[in-house]
Coordinates of C-alpha atoms in Angstrom, one line a residue:
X901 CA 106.2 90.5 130.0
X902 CA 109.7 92.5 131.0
X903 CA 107.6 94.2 134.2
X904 CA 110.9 95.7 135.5
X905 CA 111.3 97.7 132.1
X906 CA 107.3 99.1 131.7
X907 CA 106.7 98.9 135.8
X908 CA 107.5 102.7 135.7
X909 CA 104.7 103.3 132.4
X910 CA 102.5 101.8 135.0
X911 CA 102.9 104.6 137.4
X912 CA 102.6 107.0 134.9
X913 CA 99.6 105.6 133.5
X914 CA 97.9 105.7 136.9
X915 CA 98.7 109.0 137.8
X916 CA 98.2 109.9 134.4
X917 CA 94.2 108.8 134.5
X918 CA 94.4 110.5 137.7
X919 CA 92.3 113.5 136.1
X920 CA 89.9 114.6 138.6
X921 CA 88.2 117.3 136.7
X922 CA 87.7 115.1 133.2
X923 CA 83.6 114.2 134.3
X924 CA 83.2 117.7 133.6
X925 CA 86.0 118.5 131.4
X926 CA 83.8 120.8 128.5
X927 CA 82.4 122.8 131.7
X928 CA 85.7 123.7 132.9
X929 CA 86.0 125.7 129.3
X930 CA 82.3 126.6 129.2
X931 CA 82.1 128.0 132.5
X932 CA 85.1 130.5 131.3
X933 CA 83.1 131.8 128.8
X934 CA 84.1 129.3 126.2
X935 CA 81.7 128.5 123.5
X936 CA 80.7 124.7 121.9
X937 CA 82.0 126.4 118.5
X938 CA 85.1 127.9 120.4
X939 CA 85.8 124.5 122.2
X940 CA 85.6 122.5 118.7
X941 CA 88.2 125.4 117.6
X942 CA 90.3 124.9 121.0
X943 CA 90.8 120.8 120.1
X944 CA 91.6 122.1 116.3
X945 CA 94.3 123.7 117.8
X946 CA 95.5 120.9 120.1
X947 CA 95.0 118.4 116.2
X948 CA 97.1 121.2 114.7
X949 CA 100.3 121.6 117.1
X950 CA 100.4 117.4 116.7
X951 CA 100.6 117.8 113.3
X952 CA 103.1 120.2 113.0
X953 CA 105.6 119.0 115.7
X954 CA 104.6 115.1 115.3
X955 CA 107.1 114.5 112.8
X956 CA 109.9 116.6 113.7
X957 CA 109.4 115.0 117.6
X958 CA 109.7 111.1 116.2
X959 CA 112.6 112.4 114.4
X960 CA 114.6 113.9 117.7
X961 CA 113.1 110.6 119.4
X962 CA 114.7 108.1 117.1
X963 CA 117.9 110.5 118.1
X964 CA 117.9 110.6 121.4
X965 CA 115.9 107.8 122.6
X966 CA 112.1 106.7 123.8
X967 CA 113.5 107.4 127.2
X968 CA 114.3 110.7 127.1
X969 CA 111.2 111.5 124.5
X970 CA 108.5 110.2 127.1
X971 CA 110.1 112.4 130.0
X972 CA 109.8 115.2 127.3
X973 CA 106.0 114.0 127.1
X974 CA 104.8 113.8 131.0
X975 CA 107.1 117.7 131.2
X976 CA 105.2 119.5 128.8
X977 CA 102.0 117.7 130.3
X978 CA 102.3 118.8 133.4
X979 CA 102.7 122.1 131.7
X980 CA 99.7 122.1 130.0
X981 CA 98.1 121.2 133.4
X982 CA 99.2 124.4 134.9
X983 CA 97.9 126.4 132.0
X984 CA 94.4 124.9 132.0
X985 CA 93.9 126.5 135.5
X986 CA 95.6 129.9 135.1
X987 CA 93.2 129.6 132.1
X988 CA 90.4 128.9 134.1
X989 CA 90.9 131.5 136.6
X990 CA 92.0 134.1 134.3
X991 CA 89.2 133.3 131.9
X992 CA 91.4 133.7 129.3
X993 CA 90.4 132.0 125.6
X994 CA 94.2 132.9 125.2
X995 CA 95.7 131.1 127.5
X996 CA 93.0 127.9 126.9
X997 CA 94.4 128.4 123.0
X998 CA 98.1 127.7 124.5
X999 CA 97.0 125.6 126.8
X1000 CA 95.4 123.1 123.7
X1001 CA 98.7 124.2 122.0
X1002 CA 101.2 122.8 124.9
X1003 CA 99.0 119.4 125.3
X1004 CA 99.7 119.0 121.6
X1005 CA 103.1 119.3 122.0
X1006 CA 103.1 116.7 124.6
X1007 CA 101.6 113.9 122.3
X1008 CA 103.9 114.5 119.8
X1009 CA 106.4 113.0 122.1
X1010 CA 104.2 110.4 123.9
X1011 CA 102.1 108.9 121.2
X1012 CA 104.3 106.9 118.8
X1013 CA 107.2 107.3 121.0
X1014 CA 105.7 104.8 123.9
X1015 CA 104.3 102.8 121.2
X1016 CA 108.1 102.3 119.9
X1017 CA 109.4 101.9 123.5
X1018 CA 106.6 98.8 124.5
X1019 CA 107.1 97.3 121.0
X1020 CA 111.1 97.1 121.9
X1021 CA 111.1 95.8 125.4
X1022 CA 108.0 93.6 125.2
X1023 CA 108.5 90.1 123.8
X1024 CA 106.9 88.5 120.6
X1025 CA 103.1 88.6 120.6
X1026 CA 102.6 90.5 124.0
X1027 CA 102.5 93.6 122.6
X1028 CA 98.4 94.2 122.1
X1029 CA 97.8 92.5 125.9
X1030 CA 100.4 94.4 126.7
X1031 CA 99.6 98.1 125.5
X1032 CA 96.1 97.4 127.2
X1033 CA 97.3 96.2 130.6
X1034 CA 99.2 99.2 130.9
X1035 CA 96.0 101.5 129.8
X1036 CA 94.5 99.3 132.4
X1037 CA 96.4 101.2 135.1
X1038 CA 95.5 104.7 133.7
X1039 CA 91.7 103.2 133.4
X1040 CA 92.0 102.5 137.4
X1041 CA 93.7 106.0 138.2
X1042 CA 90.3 107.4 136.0
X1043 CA 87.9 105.4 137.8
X1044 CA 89.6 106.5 141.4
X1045 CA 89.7 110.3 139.9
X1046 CA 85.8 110.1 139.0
X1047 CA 84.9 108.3 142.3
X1048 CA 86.4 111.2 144.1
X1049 CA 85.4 113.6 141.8
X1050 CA 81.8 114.2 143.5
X1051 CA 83.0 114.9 146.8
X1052 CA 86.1 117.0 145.5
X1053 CA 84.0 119.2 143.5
X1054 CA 81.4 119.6 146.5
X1055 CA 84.7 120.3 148.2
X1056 CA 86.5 122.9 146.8
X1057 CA 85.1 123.2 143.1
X1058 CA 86.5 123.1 139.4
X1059 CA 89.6 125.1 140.8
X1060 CA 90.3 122.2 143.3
X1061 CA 89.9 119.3 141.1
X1062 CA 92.6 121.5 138.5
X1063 CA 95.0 121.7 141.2
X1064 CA 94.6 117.6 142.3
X1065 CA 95.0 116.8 138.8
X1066 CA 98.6 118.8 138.6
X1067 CA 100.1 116.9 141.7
X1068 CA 99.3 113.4 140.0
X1069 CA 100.4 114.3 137.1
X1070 CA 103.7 115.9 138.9
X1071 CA 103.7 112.2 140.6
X1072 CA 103.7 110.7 136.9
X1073 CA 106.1 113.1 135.7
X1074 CA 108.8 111.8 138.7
X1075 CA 107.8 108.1 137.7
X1076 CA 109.4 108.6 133.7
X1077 CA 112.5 109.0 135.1
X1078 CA 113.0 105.4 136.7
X1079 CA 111.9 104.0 133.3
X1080 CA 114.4 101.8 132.0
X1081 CA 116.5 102.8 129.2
X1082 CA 115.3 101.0 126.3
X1083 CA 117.4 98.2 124.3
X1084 CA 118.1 97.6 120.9
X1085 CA 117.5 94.4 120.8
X1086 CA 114.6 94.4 117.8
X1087 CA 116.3 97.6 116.3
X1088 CA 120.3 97.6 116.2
X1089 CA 119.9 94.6 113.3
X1090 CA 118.6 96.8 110.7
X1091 CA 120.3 99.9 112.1
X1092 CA 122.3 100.2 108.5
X1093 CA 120.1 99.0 106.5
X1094 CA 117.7 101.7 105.5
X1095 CA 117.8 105.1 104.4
X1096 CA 115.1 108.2 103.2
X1097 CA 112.6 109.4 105.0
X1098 CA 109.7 107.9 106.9
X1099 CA 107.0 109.7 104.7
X1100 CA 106.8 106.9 102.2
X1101 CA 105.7 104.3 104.7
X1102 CA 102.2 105.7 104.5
X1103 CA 101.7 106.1 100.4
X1104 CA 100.5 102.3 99.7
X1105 CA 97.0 100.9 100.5
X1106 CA 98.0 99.7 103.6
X1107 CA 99.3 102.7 104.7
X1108 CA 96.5 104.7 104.1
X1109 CA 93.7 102.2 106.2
X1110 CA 96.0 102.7 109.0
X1111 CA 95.6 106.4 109.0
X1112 CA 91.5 106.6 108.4
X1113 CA 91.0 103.5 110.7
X1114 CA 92.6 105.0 113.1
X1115 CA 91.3 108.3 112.4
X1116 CA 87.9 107.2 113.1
X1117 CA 88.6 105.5 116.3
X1118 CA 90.0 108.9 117.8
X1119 CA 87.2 111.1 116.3
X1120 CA 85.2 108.6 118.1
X1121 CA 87.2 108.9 121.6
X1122 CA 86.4 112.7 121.3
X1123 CA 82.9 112.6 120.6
X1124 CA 82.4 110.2 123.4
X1125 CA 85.1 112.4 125.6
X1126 CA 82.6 115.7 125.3
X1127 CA 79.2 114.8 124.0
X1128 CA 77.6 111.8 126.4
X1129 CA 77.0 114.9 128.9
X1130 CA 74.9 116.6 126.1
X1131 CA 72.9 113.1 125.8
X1132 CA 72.1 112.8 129.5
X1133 CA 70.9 116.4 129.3
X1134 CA 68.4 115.8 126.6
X1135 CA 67.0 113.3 129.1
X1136 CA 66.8 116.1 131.5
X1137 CA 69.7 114.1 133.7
X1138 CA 71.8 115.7 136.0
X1139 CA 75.5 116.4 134.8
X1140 CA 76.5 114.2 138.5
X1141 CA 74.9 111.3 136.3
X1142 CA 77.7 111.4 134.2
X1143 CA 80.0 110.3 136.9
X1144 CA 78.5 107.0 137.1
X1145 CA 78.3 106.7 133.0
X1146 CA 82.1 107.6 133.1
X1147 CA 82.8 104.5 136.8
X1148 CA 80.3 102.3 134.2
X1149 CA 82.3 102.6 130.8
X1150 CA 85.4 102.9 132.4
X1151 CA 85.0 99.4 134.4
X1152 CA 83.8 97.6 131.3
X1153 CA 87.2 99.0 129.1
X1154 CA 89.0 96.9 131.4
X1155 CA 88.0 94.0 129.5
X1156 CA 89.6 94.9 126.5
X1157 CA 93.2 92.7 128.0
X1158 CA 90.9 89.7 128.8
X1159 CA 89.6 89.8 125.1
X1160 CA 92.8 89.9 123.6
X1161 CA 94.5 87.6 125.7
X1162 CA 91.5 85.2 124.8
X1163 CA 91.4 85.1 121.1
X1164 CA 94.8 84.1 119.2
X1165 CA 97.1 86.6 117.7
X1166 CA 96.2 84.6 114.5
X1167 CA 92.2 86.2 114.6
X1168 CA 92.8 89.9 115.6
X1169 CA 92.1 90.8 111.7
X1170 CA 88.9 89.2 112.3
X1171 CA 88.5 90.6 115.9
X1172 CA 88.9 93.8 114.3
X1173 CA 86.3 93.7 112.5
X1174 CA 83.6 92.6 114.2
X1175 CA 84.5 95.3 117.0
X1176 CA 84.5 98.0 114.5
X1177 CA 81.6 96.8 113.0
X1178 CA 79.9 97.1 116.5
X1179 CA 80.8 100.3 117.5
X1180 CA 79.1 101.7 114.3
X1181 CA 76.0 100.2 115.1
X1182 CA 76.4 101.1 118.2
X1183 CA 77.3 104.7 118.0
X1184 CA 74.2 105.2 115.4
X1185 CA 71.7 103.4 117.6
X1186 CA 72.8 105.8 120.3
X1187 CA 72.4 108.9 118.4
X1188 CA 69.3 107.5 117.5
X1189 CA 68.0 106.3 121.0
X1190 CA 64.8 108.1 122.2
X1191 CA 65.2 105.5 125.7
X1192 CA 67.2 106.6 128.5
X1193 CA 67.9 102.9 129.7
X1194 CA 69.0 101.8 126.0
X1195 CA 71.2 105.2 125.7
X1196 CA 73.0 104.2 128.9
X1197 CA 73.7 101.0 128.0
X1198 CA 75.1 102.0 125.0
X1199 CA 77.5 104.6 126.3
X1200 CA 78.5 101.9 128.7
X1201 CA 79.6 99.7 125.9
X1202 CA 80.9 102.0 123.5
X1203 CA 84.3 103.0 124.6
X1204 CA 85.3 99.1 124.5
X1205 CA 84.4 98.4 121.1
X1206 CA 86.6 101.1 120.2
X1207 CA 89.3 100.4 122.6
X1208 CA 90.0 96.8 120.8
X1209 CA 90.3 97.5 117.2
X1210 CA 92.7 100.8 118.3
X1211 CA 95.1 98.0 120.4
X1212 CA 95.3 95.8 117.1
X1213 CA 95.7 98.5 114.6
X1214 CA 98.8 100.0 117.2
X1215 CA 100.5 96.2 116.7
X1216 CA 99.6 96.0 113.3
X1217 CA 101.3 99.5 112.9
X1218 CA 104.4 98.1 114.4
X1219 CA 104.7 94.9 112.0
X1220 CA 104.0 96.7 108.7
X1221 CA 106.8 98.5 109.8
X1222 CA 109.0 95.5 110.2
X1223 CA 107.9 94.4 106.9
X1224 CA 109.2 97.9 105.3
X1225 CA 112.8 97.0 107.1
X1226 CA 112.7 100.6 108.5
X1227 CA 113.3 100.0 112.5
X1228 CA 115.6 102.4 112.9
X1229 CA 113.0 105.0 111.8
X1230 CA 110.0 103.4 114.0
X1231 CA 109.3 106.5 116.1
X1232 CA 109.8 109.1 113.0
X1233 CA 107.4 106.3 110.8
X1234 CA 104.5 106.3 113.8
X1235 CA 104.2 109.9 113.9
X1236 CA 103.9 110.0 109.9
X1237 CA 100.9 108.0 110.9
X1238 CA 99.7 110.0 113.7
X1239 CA 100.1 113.0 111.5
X1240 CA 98.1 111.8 109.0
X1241 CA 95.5 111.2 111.7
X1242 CA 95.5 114.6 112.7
X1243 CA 94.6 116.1 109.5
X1244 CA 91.5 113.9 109.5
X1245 CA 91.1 115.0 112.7
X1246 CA 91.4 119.2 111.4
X1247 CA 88.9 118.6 109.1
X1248 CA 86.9 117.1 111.1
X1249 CA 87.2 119.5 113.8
X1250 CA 86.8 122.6 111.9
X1251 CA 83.4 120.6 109.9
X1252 CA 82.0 120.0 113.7
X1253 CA 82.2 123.6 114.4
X1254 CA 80.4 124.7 111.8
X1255 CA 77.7 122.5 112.4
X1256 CA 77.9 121.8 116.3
X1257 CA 74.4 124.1 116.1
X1258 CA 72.4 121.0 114.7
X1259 CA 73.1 119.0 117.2
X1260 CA 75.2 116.1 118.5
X1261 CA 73.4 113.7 116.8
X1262 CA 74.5 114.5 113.1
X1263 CA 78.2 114.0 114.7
X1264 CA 77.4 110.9 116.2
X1265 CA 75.4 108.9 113.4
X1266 CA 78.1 110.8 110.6
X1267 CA 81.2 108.9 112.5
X1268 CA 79.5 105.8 113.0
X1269 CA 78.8 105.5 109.0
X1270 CA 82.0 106.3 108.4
X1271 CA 83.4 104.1 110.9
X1272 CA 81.5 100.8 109.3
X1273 CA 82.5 101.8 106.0
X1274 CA 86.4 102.6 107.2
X1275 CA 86.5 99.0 108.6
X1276 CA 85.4 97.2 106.0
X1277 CA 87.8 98.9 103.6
X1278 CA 91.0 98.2 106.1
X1279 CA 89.6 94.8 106.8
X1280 CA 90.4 94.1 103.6
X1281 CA 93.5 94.8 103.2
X1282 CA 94.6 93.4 106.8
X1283 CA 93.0 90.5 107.2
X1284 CA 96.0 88.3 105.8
X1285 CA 98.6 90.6 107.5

């Protein structure tokens, strides 16, 4: 792997997972006077901005450059940081709506934009190892964040851990700048020899797995992300208990690397599917679970079996696109994708709200159906790719 050109994505990543107030990331908006139905609204938003700007941002990216587009990304981050507390403080729904707006913006230009970058400047068949060595290091800054985040929040409270959480990210955002400019050797080829717009790239069969597949694996990350803390509490658990749910899941997602350095390139359609296939079970038999021993060790698990499939799909992305003889276009083609994910994501979102008064449970058996049944279907169609 070409460490001098991603050594810098490291840094970021780590500071990056440096988020010391995510264990209790829904009380920082509850506690402002935030409701579940607002918050589901609030993450709408945050869907919305992404699909507005996702686009138009892979555009100015295959224009300028993944450099300059990922320094664009950790800026309007730290951004977004600095709202969430004068949010906070200020409990304002206002400024939490602009806040979820601003973050938005900021994975317009992140998302397919360091998916672009890696897939240029890693070599042939590191790129799934290496996407998941590099969410290693942000996996490490979360578990350091959480360890810390008991004693911080003893410390100094919410407001403290917001204000720990802007100087790491302020650390990330001076690590972009030493990232290598990216080469052209994958890209400059095919430079002339395609034309039209990206938008076709996700009308075929093909196409359109990506986007569901991919859609269920985030609507997965967010349910996860929000709801475990509503699991523990129906075990009458105390929210600190999440800390050590979040050090436990956290550890095992570290393994995702190992797996995919284990098994050949040649089985990741197979890989894929067995994963997927898991986490539906999985997700299910937690909603399900009546025993607080079985929950936990599902939640502990959980976050893995998504984590593999999302790392093959992002490759798989990247070679379809090869196939369509459209690198030039490669950032503007990844966020067609992405924005097709977020309006699975809006509906979604605005479905939860309505129903987020009967409980966690309908979300999380709903997604895992659909998340067995959305496999299958793109196993099909990938497993000769």
């Amino acid at each position: 792997m070409k460490t001098n050109k991603v050594g810098a994505l490291k840094v970021r990543a780590l500071m990056n997972g440096l988020v010391f107030f995510a264990p209790i990331a829904l009380l920082v908006r509850t506690r402002s006077g935030v409701s579940i139905e607002q918050f589901f609204i609030l993450q709408a938003v945050l869907s919305l901005a992404v699909l507005v700007f996702e686009i138009p941002a892979g555009k100015l990216t295959d224009i300028i450059g993944y450099k300059r587009t990922i320094i664009l990304a950790q800026i309007t981050l730290l951004a977004a940081r600095v709202l969430l507390l004068i949010a906070y403080l200020a409990e304002s729904y206002i400024v939490f709506l602009i806040e979820a707006f601003i973050e938005g913006i900021s994975m317009c230009f992140s998302s397919g934009t360091e998916s672009a970058y890696l897939y240029n400047v890693l070599d042939e068949g590191e790129y799934a190892v290496g996407c998941a060595k590099i969410a290693n290091f942000g996996t490490v800054g979360f578990i350091i964040s959480t360890i810390a985040y008991s004693g911080m929040y003893w410390l100094c409270g919410i407001k403290g851990l917001l204000i720990l959480t802007i100087v790491t990210c302020m650390v990330g955002t001076v690590a972009v700048f030493f990232i290598k400019a990216e080469g052209n050797e994958k890209d400059c080829a095919s430079k002339n020899l395609t034309k039209g717009s990206g938008l076709r790239a996700i009308f075929s069969k093909e196409g359109l797995c990506y986007i569901l597949a991919l859609s269920c694996i985030s609507i997965g990350y967010i349910i996860i992300n929000f709801f475990y803390i509503e699991k523990l509490e129906q075990f009458a658990m105390p929210e600190e208990t999440m800390t050590l749910i979040i050090l436990g899941y956290s550890v095992v997602q570290l393994l995702a690397e190992r797996v995919l350095s284990i098994v050949k390139q040649k089985y990741y359609s197979y890989l894929y599917l067995v994963f997927m296939s898991l986490a539906s079970i999985t997700m299910v038999l937690f909603a399900l679970s009546k025993m607080m021993v079985v929950a936990i060790v599902l939640m502990l698990v959980l976050p893995l079996l998504l984590d593999v499939p999302g790392y093959i799909l992002d490759e798989k992305q990247n070679k379809y696109i090869d196939e369509l003889e459209k690198h030039n276009k490669r950032a503007e083609i990844l966020s067609v994708f992405n924005m097709g994910i977020n309006i699975v994501e809006v509906v979604f979102l605005f479905s939860s709200a309505l129903i987020a008064k009967a409980g966690i449970t309908i979300c999380f058996v709903v997604t895992g159906v659909i998340i067995f049944l959305i496999g299958g279907l793109s196993f099909v169609h990938f497993k000769h790719a």
